[in-house]
mmCIF file of C-alpha atoms in Angstrom:
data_model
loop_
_atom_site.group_PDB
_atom_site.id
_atom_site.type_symbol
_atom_site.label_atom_id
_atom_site.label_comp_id
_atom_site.label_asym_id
_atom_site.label_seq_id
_atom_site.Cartn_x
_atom_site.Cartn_y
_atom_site.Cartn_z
ATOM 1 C CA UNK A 1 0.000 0.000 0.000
ATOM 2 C CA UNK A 2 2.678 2.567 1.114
ATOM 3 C CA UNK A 3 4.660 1.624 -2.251
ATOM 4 C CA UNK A 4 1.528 2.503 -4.497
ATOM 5 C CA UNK A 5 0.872 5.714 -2.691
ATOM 6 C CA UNK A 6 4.619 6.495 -3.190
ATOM 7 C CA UNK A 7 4.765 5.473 -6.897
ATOM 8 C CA UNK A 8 1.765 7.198 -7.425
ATOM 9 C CA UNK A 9 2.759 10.493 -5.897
ATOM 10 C CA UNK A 10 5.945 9.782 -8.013
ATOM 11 C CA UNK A 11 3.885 9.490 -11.226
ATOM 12 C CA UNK A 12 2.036 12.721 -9.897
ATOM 13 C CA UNK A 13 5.622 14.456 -9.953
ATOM 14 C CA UNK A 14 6.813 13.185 -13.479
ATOM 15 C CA UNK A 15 8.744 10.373 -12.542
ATOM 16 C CA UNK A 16 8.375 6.951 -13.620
ATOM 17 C CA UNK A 17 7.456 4.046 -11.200
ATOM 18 C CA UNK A 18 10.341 2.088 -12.835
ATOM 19 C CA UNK A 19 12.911 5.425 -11.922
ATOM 20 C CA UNK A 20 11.605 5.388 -8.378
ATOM 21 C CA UNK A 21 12.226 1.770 -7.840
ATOM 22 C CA UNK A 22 15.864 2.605 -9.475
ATOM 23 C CA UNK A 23 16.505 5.115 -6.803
ATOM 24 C CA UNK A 24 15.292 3.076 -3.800
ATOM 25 C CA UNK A 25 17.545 -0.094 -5.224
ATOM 26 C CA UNK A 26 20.487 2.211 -4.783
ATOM 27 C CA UNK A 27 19.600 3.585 -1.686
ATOM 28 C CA UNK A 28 19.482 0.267 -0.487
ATOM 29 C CA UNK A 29 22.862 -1.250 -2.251
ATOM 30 C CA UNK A 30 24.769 1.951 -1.014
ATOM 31 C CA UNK A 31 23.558 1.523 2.809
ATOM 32 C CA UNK A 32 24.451 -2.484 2.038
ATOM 33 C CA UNK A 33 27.822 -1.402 0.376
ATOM 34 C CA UNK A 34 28.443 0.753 3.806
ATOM 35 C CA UNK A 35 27.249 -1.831 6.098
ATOM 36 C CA UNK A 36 29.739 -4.627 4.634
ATOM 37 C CA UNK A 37 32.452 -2.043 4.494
ATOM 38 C CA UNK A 38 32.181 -1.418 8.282
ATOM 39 C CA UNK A 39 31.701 -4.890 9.058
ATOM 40 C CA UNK A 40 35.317 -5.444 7.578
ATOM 41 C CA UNK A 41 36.600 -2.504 9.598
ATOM 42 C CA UNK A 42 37.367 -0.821 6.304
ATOM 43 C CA UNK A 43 36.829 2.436 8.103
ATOM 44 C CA UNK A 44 38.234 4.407 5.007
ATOM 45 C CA UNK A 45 35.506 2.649 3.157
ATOM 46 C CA UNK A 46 32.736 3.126 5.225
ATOM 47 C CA UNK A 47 33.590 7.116 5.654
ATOM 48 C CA UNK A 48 33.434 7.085 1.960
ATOM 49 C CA UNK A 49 29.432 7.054 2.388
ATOM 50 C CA UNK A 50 28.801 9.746 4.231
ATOM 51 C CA UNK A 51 28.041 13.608 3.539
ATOM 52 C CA UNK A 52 30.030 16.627 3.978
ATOM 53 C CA UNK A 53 28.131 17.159 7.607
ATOM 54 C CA UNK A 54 26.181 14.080 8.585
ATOM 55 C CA UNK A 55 24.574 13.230 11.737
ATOM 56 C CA UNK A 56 24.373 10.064 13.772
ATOM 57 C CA UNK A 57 22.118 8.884 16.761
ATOM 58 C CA UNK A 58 23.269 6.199 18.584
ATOM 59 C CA UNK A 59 22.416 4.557 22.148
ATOM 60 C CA UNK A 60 25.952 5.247 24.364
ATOM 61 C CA UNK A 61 27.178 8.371 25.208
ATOM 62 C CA UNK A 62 27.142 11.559 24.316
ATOM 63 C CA UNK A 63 24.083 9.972 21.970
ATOM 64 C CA UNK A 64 24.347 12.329 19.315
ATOM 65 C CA UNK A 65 27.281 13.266 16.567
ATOM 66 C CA UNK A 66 26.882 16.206 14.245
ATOM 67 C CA UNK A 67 29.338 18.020 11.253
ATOM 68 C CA UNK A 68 32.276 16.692 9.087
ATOM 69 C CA UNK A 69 33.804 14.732 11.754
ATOM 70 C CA UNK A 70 30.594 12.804 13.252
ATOM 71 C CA UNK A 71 31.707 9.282 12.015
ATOM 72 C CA UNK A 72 35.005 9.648 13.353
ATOM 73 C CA UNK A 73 34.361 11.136 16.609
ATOM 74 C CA UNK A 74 31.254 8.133 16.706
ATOM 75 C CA UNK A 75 33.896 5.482 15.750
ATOM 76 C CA UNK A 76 35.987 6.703 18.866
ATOM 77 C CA UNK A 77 33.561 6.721 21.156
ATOM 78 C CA UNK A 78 32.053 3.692 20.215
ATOM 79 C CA UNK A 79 35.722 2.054 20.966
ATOM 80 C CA UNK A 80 35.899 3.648 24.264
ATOM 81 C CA UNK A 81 31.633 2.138 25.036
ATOM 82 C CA UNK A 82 32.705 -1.372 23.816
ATOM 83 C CA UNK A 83 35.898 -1.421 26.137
ATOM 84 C CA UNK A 84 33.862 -0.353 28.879
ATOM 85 C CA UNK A 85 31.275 -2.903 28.049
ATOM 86 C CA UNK A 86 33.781 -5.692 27.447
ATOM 87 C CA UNK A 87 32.726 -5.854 23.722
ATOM 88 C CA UNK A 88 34.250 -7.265 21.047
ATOM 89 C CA UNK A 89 34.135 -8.511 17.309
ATOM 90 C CA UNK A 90 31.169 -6.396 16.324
ATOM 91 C CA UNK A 91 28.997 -6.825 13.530
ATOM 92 C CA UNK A 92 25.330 -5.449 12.099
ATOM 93 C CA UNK A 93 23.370 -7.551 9.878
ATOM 94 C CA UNK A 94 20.641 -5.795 7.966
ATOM 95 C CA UNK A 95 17.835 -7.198 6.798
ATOM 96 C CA UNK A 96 15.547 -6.226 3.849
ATOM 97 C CA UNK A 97 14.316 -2.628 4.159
ATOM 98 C CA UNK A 98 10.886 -2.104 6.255
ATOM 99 C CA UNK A 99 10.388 1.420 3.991
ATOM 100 C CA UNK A 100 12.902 2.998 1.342
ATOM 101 C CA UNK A 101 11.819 6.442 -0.344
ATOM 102 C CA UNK A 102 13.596 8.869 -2.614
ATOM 103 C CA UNK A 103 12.631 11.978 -3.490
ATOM 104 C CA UNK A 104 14.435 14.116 -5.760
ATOM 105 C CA UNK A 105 18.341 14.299 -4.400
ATOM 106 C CA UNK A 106 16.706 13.488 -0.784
ATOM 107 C CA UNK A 107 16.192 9.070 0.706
ATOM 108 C CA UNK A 108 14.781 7.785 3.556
ATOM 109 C CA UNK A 109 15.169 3.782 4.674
ATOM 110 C CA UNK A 110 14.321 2.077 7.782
ATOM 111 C CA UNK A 111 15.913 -1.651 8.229
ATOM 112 C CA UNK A 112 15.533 -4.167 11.438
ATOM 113 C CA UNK A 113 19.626 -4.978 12.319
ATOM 114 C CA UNK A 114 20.567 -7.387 14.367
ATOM 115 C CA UNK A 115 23.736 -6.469 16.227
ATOM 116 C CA UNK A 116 26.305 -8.987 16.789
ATOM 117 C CA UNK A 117 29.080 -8.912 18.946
ATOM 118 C CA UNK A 118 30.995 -10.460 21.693
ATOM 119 C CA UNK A 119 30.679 -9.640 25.684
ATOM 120 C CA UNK A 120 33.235 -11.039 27.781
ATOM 121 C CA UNK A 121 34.348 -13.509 25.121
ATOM 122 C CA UNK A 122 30.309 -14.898 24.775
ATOM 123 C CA UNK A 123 28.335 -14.331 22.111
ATOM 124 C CA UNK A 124 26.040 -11.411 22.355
ATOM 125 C CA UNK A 125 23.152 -9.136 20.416
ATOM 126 C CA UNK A 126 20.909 -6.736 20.364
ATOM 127 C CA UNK A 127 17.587 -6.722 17.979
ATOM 128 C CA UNK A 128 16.796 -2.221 16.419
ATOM 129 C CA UNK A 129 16.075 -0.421 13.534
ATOM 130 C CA UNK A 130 18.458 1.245 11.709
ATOM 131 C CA UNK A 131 17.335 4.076 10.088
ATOM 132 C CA UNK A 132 19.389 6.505 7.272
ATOM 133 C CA UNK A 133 18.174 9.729 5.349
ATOM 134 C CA UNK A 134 20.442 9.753 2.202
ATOM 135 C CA UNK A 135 21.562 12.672 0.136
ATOM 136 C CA UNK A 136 22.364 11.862 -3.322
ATOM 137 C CA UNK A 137 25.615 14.116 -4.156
ATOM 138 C CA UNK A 138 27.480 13.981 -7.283
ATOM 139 C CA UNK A 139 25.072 11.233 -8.385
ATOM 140 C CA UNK A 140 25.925 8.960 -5.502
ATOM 141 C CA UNK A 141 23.466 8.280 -2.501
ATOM 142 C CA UNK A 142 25.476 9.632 0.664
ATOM 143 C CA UNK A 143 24.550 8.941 4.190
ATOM 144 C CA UNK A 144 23.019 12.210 5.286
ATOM 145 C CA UNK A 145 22.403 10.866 8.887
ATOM 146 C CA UNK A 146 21.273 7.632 10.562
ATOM 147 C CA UNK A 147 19.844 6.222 13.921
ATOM 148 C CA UNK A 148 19.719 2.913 15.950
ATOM 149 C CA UNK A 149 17.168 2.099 18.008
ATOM 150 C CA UNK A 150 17.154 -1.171 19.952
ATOM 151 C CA UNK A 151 13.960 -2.833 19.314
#
């Protein structure tokens, strides 16, 4: 239902259904393409996919990053949360998208992660939602921001 309303108001707008679905494919292999690249610890990589000034939402401390160095300063903090925590050997597996919309240079998408890792040496996880607004720049989708939320 939501994808007919969205083609439709897509149709409405010029486009063509078979554009829109184009867009939303590449929303979703670029948020894949990140995923795996951070899942190798290809941080290089996975900073590749981000805007100029993203922001990101996460659940430890200080909860929010903002501007050009938000997936760095996450990264670092995240390092200092998972020490503290006794966490290692993380991982995020994504599954298919609940919602993915583009609109003009603008994407939205919404996936249920699982996140694996290790605490203390046992096997761990934690069932969310990540979510990502995109920016397409330079004719590549870019992560404009995302969010996890533990489910």
């Amino acid at each position: 239902m939501i994808r007919q309303l969205i083609f439709a108001a897509i149709l409405a707008l010029g486009a063509t259904p078979a554009a829109a679905a184009a867009e939303a494919d590449d929303i979703v292999a670029a948020v894949n393409a990140y995923n795996d690249a951070l899942n190798k610890n290809d941080v290089p990589g996975a900073a590749g996919f981000y805007a100029p000034s993203p922001a990101i939402i996460d659940e430890f401390t200080p909860h929010v990053w903002t501007g050009a160095a938000a997936f760095q300063q996450w990264g670092a903090d995240y390092g200092t949360y998972a020490a503290a925590q006794a966490m290692s050997e993380p991982s995020m597996v994504l599954a298919p998208p609940l919602q993915v919309r583009a609109e003009a240079d603008r994407g939205y998408a919404v996936f249920p992660a699982t996140f694996n890792f290790k605490r203390k040496g046992a096997p761990d996880h934690e069932d969310g939602l990540m979510t990502f607004a995109m920016q397409k720049i330079g004719g590549a989708w870019k992560i404009a921001g995302w969010s996890w939320s533990l489910k």
